[in-house]
CSV table of C-alpha atoms and ligand atoms in Angstrom, one decimal:
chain,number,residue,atom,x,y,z
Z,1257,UNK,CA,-23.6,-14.0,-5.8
Z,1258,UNK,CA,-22.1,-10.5,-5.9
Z,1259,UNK,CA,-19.3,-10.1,-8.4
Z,1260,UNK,CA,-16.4,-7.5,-7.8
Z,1261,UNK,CA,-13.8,-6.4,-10.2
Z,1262,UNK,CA,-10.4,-5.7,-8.3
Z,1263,UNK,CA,-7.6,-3.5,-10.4
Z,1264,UNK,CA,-4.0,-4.1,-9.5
Z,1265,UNK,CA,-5.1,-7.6,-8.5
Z,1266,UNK,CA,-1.7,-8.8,-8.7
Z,1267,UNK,CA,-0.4,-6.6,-5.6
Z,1268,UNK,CA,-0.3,-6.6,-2.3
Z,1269,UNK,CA,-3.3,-5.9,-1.6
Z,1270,UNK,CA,-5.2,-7.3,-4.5
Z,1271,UNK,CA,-4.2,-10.4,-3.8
Z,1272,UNK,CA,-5.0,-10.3,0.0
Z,1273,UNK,CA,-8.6,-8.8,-1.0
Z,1274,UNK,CA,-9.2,-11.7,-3.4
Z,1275,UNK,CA,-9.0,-14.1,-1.3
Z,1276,UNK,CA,-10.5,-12.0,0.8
Z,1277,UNK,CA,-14.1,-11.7,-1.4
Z,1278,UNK,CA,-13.9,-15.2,-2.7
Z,1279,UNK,CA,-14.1,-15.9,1.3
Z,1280,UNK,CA,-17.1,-14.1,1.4
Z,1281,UNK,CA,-18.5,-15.6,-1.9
Z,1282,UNK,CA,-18.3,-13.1,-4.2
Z,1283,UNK,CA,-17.1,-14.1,-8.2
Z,1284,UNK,CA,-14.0,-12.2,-8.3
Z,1285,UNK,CA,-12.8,-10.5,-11.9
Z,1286,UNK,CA,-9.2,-9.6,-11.6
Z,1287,UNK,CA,-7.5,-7.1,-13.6
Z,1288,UNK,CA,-3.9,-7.9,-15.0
Z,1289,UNK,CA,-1.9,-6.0,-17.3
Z,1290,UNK,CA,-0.2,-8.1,-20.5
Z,1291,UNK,CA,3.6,-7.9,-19.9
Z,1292,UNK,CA,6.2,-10.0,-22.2
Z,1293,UNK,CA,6.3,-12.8,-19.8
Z,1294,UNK,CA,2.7,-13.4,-18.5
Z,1295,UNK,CA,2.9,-12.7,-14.3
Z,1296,UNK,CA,0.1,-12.9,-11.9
Z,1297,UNK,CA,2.6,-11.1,-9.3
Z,1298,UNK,CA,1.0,-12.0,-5.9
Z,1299,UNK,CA,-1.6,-14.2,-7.2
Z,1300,UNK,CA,1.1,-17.1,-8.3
Z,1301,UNK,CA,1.2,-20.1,-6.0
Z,1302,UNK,CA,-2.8,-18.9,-4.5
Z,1303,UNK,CA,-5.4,-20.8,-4.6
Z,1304,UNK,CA,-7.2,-18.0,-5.6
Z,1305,UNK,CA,-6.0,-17.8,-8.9
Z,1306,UNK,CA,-7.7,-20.8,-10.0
Z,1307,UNK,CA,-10.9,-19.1,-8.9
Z,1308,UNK,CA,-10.6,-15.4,-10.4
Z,1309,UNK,CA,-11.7,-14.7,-13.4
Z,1310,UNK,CA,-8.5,-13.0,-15.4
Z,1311,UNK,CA,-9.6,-9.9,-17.6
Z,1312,UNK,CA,-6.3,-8.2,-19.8
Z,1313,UNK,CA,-5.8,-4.8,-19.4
Z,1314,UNK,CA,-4.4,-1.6,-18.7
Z,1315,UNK,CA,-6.3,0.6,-16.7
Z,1316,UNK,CA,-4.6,3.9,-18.5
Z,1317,UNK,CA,-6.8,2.5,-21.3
Z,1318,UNK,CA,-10.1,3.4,-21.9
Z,1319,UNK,CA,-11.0,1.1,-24.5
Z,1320,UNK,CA,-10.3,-1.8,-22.1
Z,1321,UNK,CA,-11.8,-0.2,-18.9
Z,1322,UNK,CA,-15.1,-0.3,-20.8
Z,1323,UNK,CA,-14.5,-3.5,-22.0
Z,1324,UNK,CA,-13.7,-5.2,-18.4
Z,1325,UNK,CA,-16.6,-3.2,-16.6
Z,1326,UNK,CA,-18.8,-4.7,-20.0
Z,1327,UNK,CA,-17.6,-8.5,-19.2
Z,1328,UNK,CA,-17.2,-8.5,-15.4
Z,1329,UNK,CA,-20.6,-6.7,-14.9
Z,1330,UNK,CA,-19.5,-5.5,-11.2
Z,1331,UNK,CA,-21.2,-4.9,-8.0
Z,1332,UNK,CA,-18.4,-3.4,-6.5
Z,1333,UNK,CA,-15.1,-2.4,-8.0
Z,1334,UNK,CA,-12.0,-1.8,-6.2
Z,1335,UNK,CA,-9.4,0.3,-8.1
Z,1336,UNK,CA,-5.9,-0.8,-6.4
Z,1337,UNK,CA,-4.1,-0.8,-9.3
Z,1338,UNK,CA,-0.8,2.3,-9.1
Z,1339,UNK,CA,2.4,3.2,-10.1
Z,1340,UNK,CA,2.8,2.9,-5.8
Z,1341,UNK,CA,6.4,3.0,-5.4
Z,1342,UNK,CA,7.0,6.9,-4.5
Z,1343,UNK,CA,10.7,7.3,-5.0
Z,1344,UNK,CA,10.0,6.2,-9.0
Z,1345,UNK,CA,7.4,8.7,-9.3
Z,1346,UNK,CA,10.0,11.5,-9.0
Z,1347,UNK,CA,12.2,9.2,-12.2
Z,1348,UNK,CA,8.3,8.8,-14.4
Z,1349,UNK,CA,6.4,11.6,-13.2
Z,1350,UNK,CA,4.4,11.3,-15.9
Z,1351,UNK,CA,3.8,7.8,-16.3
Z,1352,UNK,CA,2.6,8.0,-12.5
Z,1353,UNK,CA,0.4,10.7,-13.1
Z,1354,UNK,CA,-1.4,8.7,-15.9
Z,1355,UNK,CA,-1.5,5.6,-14.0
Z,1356,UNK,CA,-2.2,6.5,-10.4
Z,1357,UNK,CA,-4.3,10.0,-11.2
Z,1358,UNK,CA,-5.8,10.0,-14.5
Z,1359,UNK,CA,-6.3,6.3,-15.0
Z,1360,UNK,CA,-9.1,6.6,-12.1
Z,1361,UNK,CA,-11.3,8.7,-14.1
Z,1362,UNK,CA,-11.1,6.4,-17.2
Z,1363,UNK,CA,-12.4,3.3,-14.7
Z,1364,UNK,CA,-15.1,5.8,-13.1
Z,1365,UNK,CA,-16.3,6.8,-16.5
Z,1366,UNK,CA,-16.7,3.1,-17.7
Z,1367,UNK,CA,-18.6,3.0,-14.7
Z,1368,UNK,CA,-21.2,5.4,-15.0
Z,1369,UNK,CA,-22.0,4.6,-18.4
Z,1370,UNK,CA,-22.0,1.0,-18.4
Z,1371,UNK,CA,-22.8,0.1,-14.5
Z,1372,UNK,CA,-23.3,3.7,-12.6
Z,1373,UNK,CA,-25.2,1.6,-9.5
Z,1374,UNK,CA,-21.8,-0.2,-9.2
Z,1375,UNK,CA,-20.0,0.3,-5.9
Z,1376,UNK,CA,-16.7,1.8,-6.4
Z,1377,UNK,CA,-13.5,2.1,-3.9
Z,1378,UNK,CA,-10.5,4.4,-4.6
Z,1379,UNK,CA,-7.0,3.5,-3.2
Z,1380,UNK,CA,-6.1,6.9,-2.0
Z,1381,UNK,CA,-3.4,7.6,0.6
Z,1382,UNK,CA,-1.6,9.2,3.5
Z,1383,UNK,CA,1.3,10.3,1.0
Z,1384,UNK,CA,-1.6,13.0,0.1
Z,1385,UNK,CA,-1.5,14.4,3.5
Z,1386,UNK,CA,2.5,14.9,2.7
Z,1387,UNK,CA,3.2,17.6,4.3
Z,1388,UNK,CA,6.0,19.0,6.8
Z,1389,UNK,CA,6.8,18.9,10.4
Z,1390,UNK,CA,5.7,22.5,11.4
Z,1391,UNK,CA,2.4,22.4,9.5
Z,1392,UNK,CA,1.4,19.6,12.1
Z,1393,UNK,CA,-0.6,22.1,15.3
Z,1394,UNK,CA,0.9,21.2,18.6
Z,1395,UNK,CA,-0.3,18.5,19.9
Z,1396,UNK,CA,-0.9,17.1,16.7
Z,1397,UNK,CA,-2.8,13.3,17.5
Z,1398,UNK,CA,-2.7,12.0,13.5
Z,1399,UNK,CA,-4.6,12.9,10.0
Z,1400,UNK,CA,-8.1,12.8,10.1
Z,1401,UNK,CA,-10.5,12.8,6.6
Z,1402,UNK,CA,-10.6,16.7,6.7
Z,1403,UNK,CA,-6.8,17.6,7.6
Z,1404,UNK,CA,-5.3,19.5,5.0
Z,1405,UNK,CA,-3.9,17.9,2.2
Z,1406,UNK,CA,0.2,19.0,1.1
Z,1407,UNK,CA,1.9,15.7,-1.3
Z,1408,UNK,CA,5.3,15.8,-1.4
Z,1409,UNK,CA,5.5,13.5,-4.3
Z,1410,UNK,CA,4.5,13.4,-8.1
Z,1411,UNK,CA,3.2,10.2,-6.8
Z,1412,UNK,CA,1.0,12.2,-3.7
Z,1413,UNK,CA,0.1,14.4,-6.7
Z,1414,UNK,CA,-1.7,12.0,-8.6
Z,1415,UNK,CA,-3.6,10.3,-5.9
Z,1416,UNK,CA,-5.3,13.5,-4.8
Z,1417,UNK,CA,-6.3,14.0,-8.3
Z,1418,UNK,CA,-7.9,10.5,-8.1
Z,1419,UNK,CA,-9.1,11.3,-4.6
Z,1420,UNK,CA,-11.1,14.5,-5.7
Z,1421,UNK,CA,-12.2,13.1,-8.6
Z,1422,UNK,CA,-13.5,10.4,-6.9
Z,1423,UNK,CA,-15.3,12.6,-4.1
Z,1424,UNK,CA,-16.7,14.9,-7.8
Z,1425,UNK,CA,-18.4,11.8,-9.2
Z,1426,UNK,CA,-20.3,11.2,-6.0
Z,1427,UNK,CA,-21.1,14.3,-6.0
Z,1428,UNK,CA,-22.1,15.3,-9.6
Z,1429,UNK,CA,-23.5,12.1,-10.4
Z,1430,UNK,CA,-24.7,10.5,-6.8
Z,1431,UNK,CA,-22.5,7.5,-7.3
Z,1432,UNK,CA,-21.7,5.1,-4.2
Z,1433,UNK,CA,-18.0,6.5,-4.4
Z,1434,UNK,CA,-15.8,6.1,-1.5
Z,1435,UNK,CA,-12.0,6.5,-0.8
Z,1436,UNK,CA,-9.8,4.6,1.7
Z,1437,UNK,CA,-7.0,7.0,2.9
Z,1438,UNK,CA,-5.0,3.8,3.9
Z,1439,UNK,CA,-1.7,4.8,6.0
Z,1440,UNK,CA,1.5,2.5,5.2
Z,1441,UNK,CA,0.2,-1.0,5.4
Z,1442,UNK,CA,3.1,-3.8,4.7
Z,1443,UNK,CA,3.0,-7.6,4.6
Z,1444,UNK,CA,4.6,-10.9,3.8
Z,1445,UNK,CA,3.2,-10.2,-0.1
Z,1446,UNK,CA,5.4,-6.7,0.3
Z,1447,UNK,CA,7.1,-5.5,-2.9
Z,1448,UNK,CA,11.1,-5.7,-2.3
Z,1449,UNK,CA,11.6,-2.3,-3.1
Z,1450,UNK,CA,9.6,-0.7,-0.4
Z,1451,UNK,CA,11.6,0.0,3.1
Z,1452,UNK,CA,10.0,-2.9,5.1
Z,1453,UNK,CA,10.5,-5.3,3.1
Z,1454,UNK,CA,14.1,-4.3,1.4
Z,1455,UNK,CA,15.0,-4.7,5.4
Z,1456,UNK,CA,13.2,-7.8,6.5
Z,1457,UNK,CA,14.6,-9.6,3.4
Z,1458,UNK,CA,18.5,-7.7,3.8
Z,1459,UNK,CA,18.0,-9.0,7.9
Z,1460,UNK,CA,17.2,-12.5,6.7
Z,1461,UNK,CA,20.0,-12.8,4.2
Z,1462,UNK,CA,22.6,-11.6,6.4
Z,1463,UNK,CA,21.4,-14.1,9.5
Z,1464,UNK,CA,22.0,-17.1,6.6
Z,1465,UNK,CA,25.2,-15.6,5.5
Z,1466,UNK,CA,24.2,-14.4,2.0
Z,1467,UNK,CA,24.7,-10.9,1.9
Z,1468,UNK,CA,27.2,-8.7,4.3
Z,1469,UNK,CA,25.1,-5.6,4.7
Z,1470,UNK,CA,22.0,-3.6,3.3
Z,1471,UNK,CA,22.2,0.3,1.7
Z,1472,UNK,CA,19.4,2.3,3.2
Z,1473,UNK,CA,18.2,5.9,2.8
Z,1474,UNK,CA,16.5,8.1,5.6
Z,1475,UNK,CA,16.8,6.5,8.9
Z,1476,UNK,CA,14.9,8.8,10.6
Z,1477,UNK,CA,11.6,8.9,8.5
Z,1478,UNK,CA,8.7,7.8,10.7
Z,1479,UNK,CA,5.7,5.9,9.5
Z,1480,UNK,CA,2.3,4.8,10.7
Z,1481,UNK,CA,2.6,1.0,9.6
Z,1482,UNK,CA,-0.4,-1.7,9.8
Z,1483,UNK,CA,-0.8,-5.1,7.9
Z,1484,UNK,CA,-2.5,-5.1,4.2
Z,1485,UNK,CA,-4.6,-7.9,5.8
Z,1486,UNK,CA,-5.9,-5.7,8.0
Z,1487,UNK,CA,-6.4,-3.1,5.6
Z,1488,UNK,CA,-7.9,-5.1,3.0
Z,1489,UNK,CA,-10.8,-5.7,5.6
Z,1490,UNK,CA,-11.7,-1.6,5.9
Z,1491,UNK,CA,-12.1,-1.8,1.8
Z,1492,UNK,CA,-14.6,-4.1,2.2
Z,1493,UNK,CA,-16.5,-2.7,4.8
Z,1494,UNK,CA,-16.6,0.7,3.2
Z,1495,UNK,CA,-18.7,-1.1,0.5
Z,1496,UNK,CA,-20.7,-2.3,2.9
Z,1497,UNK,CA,-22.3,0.8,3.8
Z,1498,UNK,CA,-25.1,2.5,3.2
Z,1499,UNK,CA,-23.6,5.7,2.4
Z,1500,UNK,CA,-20.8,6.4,0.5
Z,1501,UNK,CA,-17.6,7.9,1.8
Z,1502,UNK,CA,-14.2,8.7,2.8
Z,1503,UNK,CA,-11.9,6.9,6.0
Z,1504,UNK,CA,-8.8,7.1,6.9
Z,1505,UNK,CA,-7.1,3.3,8.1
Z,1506,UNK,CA,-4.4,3.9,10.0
Z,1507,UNK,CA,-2.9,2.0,13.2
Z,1508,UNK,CA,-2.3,5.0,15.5
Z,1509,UNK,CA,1.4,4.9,16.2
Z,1510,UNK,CA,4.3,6.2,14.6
Z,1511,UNK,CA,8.0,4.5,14.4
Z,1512,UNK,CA,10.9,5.7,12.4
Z,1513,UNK,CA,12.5,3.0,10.2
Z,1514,UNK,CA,15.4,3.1,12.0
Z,1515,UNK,CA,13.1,1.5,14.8
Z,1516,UNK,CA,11.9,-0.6,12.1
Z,1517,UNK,CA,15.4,-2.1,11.1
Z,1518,UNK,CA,16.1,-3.2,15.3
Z,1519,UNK,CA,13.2,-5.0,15.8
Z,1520,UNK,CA,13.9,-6.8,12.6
Z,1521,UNK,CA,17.6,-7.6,12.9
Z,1522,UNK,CA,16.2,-8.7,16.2
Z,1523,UNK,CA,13.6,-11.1,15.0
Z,1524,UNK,CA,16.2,-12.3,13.0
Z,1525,UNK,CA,18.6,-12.9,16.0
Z,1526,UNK,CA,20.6,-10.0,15.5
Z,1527,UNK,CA,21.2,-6.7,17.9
Z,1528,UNK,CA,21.8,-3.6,16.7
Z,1529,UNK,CA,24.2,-0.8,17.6
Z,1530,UNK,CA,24.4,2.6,15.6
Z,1531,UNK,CA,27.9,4.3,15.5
Z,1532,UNK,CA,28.5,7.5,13.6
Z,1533,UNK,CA,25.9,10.2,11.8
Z,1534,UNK,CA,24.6,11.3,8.6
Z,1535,UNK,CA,25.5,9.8,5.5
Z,1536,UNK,CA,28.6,8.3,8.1
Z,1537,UNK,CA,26.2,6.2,10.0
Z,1538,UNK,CA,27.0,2.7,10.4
Z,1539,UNK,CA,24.4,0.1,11.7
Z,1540,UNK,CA,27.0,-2.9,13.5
Z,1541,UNK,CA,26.2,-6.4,15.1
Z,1542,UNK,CA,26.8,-6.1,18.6
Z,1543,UNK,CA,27.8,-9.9,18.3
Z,1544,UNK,CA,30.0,-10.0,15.1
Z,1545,UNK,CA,31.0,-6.3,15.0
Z,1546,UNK,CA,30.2,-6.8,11.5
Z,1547,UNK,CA,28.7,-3.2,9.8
Z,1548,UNK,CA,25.2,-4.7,8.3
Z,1549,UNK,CA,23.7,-1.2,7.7
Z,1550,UNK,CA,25.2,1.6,5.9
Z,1551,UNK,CA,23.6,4.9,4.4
Z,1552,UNK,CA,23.9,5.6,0.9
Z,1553,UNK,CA,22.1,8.9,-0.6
Z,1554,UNK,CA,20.7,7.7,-3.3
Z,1555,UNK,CA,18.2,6.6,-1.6
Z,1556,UNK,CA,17.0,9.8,-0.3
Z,1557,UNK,CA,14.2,11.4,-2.1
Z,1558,UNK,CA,13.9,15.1,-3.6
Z,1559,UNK,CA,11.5,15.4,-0.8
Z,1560,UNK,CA,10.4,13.8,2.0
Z,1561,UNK,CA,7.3,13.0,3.7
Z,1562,UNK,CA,9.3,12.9,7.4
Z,1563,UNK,CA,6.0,12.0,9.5
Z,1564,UNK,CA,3.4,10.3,9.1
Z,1565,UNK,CA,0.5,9.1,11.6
Z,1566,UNK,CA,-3.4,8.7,11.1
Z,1567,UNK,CA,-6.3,9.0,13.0
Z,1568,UNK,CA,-8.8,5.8,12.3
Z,1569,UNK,CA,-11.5,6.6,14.4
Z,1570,UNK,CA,-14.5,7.3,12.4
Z,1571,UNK,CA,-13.6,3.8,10.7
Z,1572,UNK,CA,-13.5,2.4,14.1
Z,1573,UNK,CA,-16.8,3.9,15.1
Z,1574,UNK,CA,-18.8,3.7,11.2
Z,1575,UNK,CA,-17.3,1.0,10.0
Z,1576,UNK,CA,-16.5,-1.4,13.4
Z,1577,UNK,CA,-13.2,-1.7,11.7
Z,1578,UNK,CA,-9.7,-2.4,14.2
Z,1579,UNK,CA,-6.7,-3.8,13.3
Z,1580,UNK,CA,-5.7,-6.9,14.5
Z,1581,UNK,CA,-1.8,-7.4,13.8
Z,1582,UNK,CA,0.4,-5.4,15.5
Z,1583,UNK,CA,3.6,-3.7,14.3
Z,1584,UNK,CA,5.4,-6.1,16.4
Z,1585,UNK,CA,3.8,-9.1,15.1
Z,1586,UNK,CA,3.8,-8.1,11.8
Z,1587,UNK,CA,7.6,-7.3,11.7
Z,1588,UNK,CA,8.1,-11.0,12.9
Z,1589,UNK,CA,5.9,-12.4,10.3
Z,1590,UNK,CA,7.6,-10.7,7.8
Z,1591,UNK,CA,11.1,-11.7,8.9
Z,1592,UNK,CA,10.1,-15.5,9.4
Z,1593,UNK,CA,8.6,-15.6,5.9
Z,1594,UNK,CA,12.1,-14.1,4.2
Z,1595,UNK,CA,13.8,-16.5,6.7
Z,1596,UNK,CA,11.7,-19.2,5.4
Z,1597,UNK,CA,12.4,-18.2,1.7
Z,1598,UNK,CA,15.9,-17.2,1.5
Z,1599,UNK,CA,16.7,-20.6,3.3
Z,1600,UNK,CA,14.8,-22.2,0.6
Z,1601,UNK,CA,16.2,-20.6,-2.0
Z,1602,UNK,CA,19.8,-21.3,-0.6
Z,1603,UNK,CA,19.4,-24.7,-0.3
N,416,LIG,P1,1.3,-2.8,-5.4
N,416,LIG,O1,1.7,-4.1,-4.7
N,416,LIG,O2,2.4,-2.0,-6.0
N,416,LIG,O3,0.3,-3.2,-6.5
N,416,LIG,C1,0.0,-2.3,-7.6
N,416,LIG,C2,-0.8,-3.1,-8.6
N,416,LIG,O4,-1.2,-2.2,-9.7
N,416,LIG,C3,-0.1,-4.3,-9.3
N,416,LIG,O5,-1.1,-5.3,-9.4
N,416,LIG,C4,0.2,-3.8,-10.6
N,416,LIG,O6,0.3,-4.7,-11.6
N,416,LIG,C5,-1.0,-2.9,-10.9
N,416,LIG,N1,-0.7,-1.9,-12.0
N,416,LIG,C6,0.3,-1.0,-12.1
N,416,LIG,N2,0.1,-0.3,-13.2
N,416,LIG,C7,-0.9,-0.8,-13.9
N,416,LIG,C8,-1.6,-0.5,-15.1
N,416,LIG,N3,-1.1,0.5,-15.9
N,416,LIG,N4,-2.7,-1.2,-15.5
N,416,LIG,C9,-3.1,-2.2,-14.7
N,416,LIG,N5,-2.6,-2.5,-13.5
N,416,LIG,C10,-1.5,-1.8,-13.1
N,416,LIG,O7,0.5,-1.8,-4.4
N,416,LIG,P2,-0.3,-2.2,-3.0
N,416,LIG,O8,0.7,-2.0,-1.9
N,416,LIG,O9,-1.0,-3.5,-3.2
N,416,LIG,O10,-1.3,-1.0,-3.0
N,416,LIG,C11,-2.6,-1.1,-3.6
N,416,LIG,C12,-3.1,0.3,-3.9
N,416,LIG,O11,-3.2,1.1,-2.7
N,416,LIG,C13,-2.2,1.2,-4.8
N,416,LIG,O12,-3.1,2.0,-5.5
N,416,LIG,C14,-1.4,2.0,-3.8
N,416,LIG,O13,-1.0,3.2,-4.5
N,416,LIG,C15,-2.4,2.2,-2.7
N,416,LIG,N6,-1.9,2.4,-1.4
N,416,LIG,C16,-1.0,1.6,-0.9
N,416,LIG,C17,-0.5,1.8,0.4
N,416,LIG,C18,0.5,0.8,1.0
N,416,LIG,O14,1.1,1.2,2.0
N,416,LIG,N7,0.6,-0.4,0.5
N,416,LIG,C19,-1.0,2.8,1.2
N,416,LIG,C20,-2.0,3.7,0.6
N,416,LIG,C21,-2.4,3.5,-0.7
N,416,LIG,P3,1.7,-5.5,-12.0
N,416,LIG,O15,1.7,-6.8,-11.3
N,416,LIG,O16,1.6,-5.7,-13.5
N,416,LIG,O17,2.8,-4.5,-11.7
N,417,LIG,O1,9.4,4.4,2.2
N,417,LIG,C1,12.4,5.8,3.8
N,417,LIG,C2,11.8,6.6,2.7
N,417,LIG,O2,9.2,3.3,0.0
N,417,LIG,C3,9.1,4.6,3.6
N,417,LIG,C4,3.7,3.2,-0.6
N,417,LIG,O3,3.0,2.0,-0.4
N,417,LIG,O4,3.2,4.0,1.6
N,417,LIG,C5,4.3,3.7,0.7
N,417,LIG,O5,5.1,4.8,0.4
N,417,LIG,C6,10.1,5.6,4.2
N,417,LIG,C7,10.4,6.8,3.3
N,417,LIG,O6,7.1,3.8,1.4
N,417,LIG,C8,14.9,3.6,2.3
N,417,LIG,O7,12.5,7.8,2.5
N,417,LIG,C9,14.8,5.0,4.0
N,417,LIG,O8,10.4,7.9,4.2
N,417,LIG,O9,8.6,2.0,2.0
N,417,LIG,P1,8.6,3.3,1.3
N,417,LIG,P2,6.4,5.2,1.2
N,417,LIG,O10,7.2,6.1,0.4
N,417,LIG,O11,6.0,5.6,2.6
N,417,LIG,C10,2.3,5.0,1.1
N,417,LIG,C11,1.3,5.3,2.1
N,417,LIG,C12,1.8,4.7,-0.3
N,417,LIG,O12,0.7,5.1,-0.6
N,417,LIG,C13,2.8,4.2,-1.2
N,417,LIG,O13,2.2,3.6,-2.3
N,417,LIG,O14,11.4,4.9,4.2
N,417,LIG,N1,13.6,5.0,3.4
N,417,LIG,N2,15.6,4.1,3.3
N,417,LIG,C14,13.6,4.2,2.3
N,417,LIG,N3,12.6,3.8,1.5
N,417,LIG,C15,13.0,2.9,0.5
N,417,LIG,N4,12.0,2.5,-0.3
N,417,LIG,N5,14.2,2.4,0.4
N,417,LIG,C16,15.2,2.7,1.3
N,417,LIG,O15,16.3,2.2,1.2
């Protein structure tokens, strides 16, 4: 039985990858930081949790690195865990460096003292790619593994640290060392704060009456969104091989949340019609005339990353990985879910 060690297995995509492994019959060690109330995040209500073995600890911590490498004794170790959320890496740069950088080095160094044959996968991201609209060439067809890297973020920042230290230890040290540069991938499990998921949950409360409208930031920001399910898969796989290395995941189109807020509103029975500009725009119910969108500045960011669209064809070709939920279909998915909750929770 192989045994993996997942950090950040309380997320999004820990959670999903879990279950994932324990599919695939691995003994799954899961990672979890202590907090004041004791919270296993995306794990609660799983069956999963029941069948992971729970290890305490911070991964900015050394001490308890090399104690959770010492007890989970991994094959394979997938290092999710993040400060992820990039508008509160420009409030606690710091913090986020130490966490989503430095931290990666503590959890590789564990590793090649205690377990170096260990497989190890590093969470990096498009948000490393950054960059802005006239560095892209013309006729620019998405980031590829060797595109120039430009983060726009203290966030960005600290994953490319990760990422390069992750790329030296293979190299110094011939460890099986691979990163995923995963494009935005979104889900049912979705934290609230991200722009999805504030929207599919702000759509679903609105259709039930709950809230009146929802406070967004830059409508025009465009994304290359997939499902964490999907995504989880191409983390796997990468492990699977038998060479280490780097692959961008990535769906291949690019929509600009404001697309993403009418096909939600719609899936929630709701049309759209957009009236006004700048901070003045107003998003109205065609049916109610009702305003349910308005912009408010705060939730613009010192910088913005304004496109963003990968390339995933050497995983497609290496790894046989393709994604099989569509932005469509994941859009509904999410919306039915907070539907299904808010309802619930209104009852
Ligand atoms: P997420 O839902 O925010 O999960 C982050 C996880 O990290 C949580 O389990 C969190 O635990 C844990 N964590 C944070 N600080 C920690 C610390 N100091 N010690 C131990 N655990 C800590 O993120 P996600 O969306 O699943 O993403 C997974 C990884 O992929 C992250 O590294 C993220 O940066 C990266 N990534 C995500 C995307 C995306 O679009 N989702 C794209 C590219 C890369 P708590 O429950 O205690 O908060
Ligand atoms: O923002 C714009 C915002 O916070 C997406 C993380 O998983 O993916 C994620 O980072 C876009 C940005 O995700 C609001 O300005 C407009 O352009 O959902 P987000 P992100 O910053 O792209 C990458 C790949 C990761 O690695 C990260 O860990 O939406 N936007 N209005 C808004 N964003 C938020 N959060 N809230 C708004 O009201």
């Amino acid at each position: 039985m192989k045994r993996a060690l997942i950090t950040g297995v309380t997320g999004q995509d820990g959670s999903y990858l879990a279950e994932l492994l324990l599919s695939e019959g691995y003994e799954v060690y899961g990672l979890v930081r202590r907090k004041s109330k004791l919270d296993f995040g995306n794990l609660e209500g799983t069956e999963a949790l029941g069948k992971i073995h729970i290890i305490f600890g911070d991964i900015t911590d050394m001490a308890a690195m090399l104690n959770a490498v010492k007890i989970s004794q991994p094959d394979e170790v997938y290092n999710l865990a993040a400060q992820s959320f990039v508008a509160q890496s420009f409030r606690e740069p710091v913090a986020s460096a130490n966490i989503t950088g430095v931290a990666a080095v503590n959890i590789l160094e564990a590793l090649r003292t205690l377990k170096p044959d260990a497989k190890y996968y590093q969470a990096s991201t498009s948000e490393m790619f950054g960059g802005c609209i006239d560095e892209q060439p013309v006729g620019f067809d998405g980031y590829i593994e060797d595109s120039p890297f430009h983060p726009r973020s203290p966030y960005g920042a600290a994953k490319l640290y990760a990422h390069w230290m992750t790329k030296n230890y293979r190299e110094s040290y011939g460890m099986f060392a691979c990163s995923g540069i995963l494009f935005n991938h979104e889900s049912e499990r979705r934290g609230h704060e991200f722009v999805t998921r504030k929207i599919t949950s702000a759509a679903a409360k609105i259709k039930l009456g709950i809230i009146d409208c929802v406070e967004l930031g830059n409508l025009d920001a465009k994304r290359d969104w997939g499902h964490s399910k999907d995504y989880v898969r191409a983390m796997y796989l990468m492990l699977k091989q038998q060479k280490p290395d780097d692959y961008v995941i990535a769906s291949h189109e690019t929509h600009t949340v404001r697309e993403f807020a009418e096909l939600s509103f719609k899936a929630a029975g709701m049309n759209i019609a957009w009236q006004g500009s700048g901070t003045d725009e107003i998003g109205i119910d065609t049916d109610s005339g009702k305003t349910v969108i308005r912009i408010n500045p705060e939730f613009y960011r010192p910088a913005e990353v304004d496109l963003l669209l990968g390339d995933p064809s050497k995983a497609e070709k290496i790894l046989g990985w393709k994604r099989e939920i569509s932005f469509n279909q994941m859009i509904n998915n999410m919306v039915e879910n907070d539907l299904r909750i808010v309802s619930s929770e209104s009852r």
